[in-house]
XYZ file of C-alpha atoms in Angstrom:
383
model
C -69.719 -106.701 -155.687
C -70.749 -103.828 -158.081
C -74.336 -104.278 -156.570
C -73.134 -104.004 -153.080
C -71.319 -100.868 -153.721
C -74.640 -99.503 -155.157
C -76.486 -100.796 -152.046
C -74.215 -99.207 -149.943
C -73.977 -95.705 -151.227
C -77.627 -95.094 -152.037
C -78.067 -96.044 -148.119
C -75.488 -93.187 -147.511
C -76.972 -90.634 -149.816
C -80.021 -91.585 -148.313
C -78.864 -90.542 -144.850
C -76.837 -88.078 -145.490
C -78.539 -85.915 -148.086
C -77.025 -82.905 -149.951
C -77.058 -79.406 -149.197
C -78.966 -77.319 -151.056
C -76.327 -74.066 -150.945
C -74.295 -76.282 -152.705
C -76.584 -77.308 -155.892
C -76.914 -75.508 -159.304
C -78.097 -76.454 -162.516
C -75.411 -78.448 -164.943
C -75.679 -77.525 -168.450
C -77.353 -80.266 -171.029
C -73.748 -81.259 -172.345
C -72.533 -83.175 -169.316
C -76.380 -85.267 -168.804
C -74.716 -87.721 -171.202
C -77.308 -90.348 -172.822
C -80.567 -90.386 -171.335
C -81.991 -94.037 -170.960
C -85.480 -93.033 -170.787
C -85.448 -90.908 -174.536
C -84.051 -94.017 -175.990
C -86.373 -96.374 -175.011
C -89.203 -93.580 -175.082
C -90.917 -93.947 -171.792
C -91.398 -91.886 -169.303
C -89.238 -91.285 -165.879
C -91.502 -92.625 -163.832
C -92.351 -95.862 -166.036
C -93.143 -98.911 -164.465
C -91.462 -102.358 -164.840
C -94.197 -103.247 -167.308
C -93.928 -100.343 -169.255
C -90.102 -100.377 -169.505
C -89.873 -104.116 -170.531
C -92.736 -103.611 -173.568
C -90.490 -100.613 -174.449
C -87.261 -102.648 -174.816
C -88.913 -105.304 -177.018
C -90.376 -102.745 -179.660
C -86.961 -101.107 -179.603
C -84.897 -104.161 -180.127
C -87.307 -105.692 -182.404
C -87.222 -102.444 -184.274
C -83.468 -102.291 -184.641
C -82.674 -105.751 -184.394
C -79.432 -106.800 -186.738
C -81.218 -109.290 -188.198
C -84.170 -106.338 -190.075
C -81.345 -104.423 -190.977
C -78.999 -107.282 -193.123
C -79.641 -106.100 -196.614
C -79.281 -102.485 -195.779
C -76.072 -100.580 -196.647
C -73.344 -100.251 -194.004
C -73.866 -97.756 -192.590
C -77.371 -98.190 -191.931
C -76.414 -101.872 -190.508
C -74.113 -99.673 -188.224
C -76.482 -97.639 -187.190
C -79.131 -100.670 -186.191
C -76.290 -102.293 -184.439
C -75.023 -99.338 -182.616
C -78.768 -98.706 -181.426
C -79.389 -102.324 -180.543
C -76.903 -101.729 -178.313
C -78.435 -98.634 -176.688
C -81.428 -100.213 -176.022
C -79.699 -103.117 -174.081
C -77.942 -100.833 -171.909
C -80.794 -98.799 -171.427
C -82.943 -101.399 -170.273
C -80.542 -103.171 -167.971
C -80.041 -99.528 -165.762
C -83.757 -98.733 -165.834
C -84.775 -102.537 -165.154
C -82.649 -102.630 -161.902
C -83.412 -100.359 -159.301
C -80.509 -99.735 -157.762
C -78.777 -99.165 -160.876
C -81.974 -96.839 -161.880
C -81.618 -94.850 -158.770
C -78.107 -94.020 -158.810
C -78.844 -92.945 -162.954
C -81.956 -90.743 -161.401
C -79.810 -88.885 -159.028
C -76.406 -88.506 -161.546
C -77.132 -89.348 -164.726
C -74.897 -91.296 -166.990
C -71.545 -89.969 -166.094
C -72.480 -89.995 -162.702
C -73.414 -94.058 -163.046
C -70.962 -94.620 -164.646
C -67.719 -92.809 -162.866
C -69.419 -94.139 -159.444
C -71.162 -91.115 -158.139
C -71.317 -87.059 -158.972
C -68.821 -86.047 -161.585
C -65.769 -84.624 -160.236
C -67.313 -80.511 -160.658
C -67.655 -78.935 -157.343
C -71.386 -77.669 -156.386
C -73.470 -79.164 -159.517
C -76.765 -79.914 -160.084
C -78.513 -82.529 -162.402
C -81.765 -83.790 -163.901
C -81.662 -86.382 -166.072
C -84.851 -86.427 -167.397
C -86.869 -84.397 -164.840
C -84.313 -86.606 -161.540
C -83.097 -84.956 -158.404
C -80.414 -83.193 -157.984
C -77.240 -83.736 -156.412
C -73.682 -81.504 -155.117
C -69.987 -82.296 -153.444
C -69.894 -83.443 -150.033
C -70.895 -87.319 -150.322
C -68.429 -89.919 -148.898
C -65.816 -91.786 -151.150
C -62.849 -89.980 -153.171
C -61.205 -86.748 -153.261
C -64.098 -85.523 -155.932
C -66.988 -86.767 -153.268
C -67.901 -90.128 -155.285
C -67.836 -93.349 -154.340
C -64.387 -95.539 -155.696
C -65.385 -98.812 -157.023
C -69.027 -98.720 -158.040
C -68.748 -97.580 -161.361
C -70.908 -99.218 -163.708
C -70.141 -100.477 -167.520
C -72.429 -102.247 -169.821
C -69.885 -105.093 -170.826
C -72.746 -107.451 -172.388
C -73.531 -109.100 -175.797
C -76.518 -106.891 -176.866
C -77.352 -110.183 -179.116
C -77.235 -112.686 -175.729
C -79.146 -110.292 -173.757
C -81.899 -109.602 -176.233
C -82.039 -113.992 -176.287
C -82.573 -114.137 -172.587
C -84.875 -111.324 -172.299
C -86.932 -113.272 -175.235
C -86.457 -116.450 -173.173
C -87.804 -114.878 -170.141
C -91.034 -114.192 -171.870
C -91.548 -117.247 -173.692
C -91.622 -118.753 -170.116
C -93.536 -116.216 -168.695
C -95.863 -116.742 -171.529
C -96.257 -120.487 -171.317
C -98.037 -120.284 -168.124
C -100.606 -118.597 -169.183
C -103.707 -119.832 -171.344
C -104.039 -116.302 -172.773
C -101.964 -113.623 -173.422
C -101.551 -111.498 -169.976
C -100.773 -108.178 -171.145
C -102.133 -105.035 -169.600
C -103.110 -102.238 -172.602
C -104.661 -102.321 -175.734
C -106.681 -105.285 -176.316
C -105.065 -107.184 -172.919
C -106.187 -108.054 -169.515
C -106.798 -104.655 -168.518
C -110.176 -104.109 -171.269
C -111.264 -107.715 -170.381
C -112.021 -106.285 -166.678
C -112.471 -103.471 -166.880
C -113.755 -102.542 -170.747
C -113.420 -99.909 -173.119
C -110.242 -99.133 -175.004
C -109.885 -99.229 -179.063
C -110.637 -103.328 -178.725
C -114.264 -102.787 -177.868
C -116.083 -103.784 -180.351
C -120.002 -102.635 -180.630
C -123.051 -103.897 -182.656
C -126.802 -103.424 -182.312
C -129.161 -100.828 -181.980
C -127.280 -97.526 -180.801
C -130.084 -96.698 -178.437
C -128.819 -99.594 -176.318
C -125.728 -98.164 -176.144
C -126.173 -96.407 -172.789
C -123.319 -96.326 -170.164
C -125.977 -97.415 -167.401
C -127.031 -100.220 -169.305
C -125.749 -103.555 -167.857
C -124.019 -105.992 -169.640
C -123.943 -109.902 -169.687
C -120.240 -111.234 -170.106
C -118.716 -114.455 -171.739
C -115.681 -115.681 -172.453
C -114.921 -117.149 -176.119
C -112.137 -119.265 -176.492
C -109.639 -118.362 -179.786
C -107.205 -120.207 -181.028
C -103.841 -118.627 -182.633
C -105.148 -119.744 -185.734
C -108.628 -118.071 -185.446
C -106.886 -114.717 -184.181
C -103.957 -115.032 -187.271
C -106.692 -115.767 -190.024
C -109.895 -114.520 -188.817
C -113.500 -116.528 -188.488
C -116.929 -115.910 -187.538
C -118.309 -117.638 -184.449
C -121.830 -118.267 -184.107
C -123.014 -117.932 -180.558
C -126.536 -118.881 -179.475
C -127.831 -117.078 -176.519
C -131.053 -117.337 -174.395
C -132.729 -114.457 -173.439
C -135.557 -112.789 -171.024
C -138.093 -110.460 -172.884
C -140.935 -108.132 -171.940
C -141.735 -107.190 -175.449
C -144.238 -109.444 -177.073
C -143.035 -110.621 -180.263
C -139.481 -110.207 -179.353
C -137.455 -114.123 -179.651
C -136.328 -115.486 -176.433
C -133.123 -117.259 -178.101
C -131.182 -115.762 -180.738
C -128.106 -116.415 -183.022
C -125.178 -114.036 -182.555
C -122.248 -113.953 -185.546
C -119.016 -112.753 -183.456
C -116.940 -111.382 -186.043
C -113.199 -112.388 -184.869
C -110.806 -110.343 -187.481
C -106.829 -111.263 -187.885
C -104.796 -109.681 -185.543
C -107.377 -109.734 -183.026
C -106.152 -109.826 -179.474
C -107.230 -111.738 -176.267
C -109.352 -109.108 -174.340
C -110.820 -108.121 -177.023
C -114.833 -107.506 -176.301
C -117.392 -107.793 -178.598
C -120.019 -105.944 -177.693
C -123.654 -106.434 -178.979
C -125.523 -103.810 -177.736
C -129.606 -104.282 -176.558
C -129.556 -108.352 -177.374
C -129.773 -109.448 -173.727
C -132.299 -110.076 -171.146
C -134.660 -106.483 -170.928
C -134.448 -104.718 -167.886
C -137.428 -102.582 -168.849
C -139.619 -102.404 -171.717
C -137.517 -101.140 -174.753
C -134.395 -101.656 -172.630
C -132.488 -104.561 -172.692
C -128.780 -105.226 -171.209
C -125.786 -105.264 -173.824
C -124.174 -108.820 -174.349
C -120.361 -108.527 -174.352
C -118.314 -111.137 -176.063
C -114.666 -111.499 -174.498
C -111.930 -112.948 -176.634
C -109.541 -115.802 -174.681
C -106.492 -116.714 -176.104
C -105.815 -120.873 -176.107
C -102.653 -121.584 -175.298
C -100.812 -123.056 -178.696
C -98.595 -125.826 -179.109
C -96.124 -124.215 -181.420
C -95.909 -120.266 -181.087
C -96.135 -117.728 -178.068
C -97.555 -114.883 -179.101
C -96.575 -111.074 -177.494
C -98.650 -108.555 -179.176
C -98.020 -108.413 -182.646
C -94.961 -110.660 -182.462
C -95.122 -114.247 -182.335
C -92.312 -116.347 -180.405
C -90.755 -120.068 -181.754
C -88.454 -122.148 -180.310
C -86.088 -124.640 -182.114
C -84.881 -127.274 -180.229
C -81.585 -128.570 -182.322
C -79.465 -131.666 -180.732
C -75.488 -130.579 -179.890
C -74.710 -131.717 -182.515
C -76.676 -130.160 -185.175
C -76.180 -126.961 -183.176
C -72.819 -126.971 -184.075
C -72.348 -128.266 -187.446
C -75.455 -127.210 -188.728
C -79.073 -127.893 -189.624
C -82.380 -127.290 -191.692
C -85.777 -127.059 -189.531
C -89.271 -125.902 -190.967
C -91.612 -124.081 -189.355
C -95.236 -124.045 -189.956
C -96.619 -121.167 -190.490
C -100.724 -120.392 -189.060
C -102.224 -119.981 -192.754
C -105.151 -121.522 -193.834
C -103.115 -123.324 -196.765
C -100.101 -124.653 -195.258
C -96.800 -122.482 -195.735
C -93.468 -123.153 -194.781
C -90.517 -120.901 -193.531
C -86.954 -122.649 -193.665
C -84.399 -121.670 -191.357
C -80.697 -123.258 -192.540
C -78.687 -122.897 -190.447
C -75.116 -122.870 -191.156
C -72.887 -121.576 -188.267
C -73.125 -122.809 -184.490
C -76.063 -121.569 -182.714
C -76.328 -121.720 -178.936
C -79.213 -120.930 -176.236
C -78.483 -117.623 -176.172
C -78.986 -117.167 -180.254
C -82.245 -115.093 -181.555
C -82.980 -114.615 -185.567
C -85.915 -112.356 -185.967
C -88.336 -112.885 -189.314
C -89.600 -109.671 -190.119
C -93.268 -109.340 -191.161
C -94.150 -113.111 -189.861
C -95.849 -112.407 -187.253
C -99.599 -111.700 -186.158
C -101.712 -109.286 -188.348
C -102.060 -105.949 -187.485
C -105.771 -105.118 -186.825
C -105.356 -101.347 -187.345
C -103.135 -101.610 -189.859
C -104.537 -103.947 -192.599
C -101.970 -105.707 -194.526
C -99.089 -105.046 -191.741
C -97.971 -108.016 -189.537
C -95.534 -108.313 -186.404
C -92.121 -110.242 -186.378
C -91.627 -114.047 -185.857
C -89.141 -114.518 -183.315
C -86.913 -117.314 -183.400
C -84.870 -118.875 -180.484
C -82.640 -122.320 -179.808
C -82.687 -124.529 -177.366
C -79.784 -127.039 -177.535
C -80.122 -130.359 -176.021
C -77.128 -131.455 -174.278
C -76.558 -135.387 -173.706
C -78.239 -136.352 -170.839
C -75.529 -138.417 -169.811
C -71.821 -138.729 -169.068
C -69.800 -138.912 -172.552
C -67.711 -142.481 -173.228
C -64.159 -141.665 -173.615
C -64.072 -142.374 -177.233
C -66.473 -139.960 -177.409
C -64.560 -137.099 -175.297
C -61.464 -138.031 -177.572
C -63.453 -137.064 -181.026
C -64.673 -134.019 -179.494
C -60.929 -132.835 -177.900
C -59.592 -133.977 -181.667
C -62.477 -132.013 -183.101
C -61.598 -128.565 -181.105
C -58.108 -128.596 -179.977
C -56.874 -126.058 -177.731
C-alpha cells in the first residue's frame, strides 16, 4: 500500500541519512504549496491545533457560505475548500507529514526528492534533503507518490462526524484554549471573569471553586444565576451567607470562571479568599456545540433520503424559531449543509454568531428486503 511505501522509506532515510556536501538551498519556486500557510498553523502544530485549524478553514470557505456569490468567487471558495482538505489529510497523518517536512509538496507527491541533483529544501522552516537515497534513477522512491483523490465535500462530512461523536461523550465541551478545559484548571485567559472589591484581587489570594451547570440554552440566550454561598468571617458585622448574581452572557463558553473577588471565607482580617464560579456545559439533546459552531444531525429514512424531504429544526431562542431545511436532491451520510450565522453568539463580538452545521444520517432497513421490494427498487434505478 501507499502507506507501506511511506513506512518503508522514512525507515530508510532514517538510516541512511544524507550527506551534507551534497545539500544546498532550492529556490522558493519549486517548495510548491505549503500545507501549514493554508491552514495557518505553525510547523510544529499539534494534532489539536491542526484539526481546530481545518474546521475554521472549511467552515470559512465552505460551498455552502459562498452560494449567492458570483462565480468566480464560488470558484474561489470551492477551489480553497479543497486546499484545506488536502492540507489537513498530509499534516493529520504522520507519515504523510514527515515525508512533506523533509520534501515538500513535489517531493510528496513525485515519491521522494525531486529529480535535481544536490538540493536542499525547507518547507516551512523542514529539514533538508540531497541525491543519494534508494529507489529510481533520480534517488526517489517509485511507487509512493501521494495524490489527494477525495471529495473535499465527503471528507469535510466525516471529519464533522468524527466530532459530533467525539462530542457526545462528553457532558461539556472538552476543548483546550479560550474559554475550554485548559482555564477551568488551570485559570486565567480572556474567559475569567472578575467582580468585587479590587483589593481582593491579589495573585496569593486563594480561591474557593464550583462548578455551575449551563445548559445550551442558558449559554445561547444568556441568564443570571443566583448562587447562595456560606461563608467564614473575622470581621464583625460582615454576613456569614450571601447571595451571589453569576452573570452568564450568550456565547459564553464551558470553562468559563466567574470570579468574585474577596466574597469567601477570610483568611485574615480584611482578607478574604476569591470565590470562582466555573461554567459546565450540560450535554443537550439536540445540538453539539464546537466553539462558536453548533452541530445537528438529521436522521431521514432511505427513502426520504432519496426522493426528498422537509425537517425543522428548533432553534435555542427564547421564543420558539424555526429553520426549514427542504431538501430536494438525495442526501447521503456523507452530506454536510452549513447555516451561516446560526450558531452560538459571539461573546467578543456582540451581535456575531457561529455556523449551524447540518449532517444526515440515513437509516437503512434493518432487515433483508422482500423480493417485490428489490424488484421496485432495480425498476426504479436500472443499470
Amino acid at each position: 500500500t501507499t502507506r507501506g511505501v511511506f513506512k518503508s522509506f522514512l525507515h530508510r532515510m532514517n538510516k541512511e541519512g544524507t550527506p551534507a556536501s551534497k545539500r544546498r538551498k532550492t529556490s522558493g519556486a519549486n517548495m510548491g504549496q505549503n500545507y501549514y500557510d493554508i491552514l495557518g498553523v505553525g510547523k510544529h502544530a499539534t494534532e489539536e491545533e491542526l484539526r481546530k485549524a481545518y474546521k475554521k478553514m472549511a467552515v470559512k470557505w465552505h460551498p455552502d457560505k459562498h452560494a449567492s456569490k458570483t462565480d468566480a468567487q464560488k470558484n474561489e471558495a470551492e477551489e480553497k475548500f479543497k486546499q484545506m482538505a488536502e492540507a489537513y489529510d498530509v499534516l493529520s497523518d504522520e507519515e504523510k507529514r514527515a515525508v512533506y517536512d523533509l520534501y515538500g509538496e513535489e517531493g510528496l507527491k513525485g515519491g521522494g526528492p525531486p529529480p535535481q541533483e544536490e538540493q536542499h529544501f525547507q518547507p516551512g522552516g523542514g529539514g533538508p534533503y540531497g541525491s543519494g537515497y534508494p529507489g529510481g534513477p533520480s534517488g526517489r522512491p517509485t511507487g509512493a507518490g501521494y495524490t489527494y483523490a477525495g471529495d473535499p465535500s465527503d471528507f469535510f462530512a466525516q471529519f464533522t462526524r468524527a466530532t459530533n461523536q467525539r462530542q457526545s461523550s462528553y457532558g461539556e465541551t472538552p476543548f483546550e484554549g479560550s474559554g475550554g478545559l485548559e482555564e477551568m484548571l488551570f485559570g486565567g485567559g480572556d474567559q475569567a471573569r472578575h467582580f468585587g472589591s479590587k483589593r481582593h484581587q491579589r495573585s496569593h489570594v486563594p480561591e474557593r471553586c464550583s462548578s455551575v451547570p449551563c445548559t445550551l440554552e442558558d449559554m445561547y440566550r444568556g441568564r443570571t444565576r443566583k448562587m447562595k454561598i456560606t461563608r467564614k468571617s473575622q470581621t464583625p458585622g460582615r454576613p456569614t451567607e450571601k447571595i451571589l448574581e453569576v452573570p452568564i452572557k450568550p456565547g459564553f463558553k464551558a470553562g468559563t470562571r466567574i470570579t468574585f473577588s474577596g466574597e469567601g471565607d477570610e483568611v485574615e482580617p480584611g482578607l478574604a479568599e476569591n470565590i470562582v464560579f466555573v461554567l459546565r456545559e450540560v450535554k443537550h439533546d439536540r445540538f453539539v456545540r464546537e466553539g462558536d459552531d453548533l452541530h445537528y444531525e438529521v436522521k431521514v429514512s432511505l427513502a426520504d433520503s432519496l426522493c426528498g424531504f422537509t425537517h425543522d429544526i428548533v432553534m435555542l431562542d427564547e421564543k420558539e424559531r424555526i429553520k426549514r431545511l427542504r431538501k430536494r436532491v438525495p442526501v447521503s451520510n456523507l452530506t454536510t449543509q452549513v447555516l451561516s450565522g446560526e450558531g452560538m453568539p459571539i461573546s467578543k463580538r456582540p451581535g456575531e454568531r457561529g455556523d449551524l452545521i447540518v449532517s444526515f444520517l440515513v437509516e437503512f432497513p434493518p432487515s433483508e428486503l422482500s423480493e417485490e421490494q428489490k424488484e421496485h427498487i432495480r425498476a426504479a434505478f436500472p443499470n
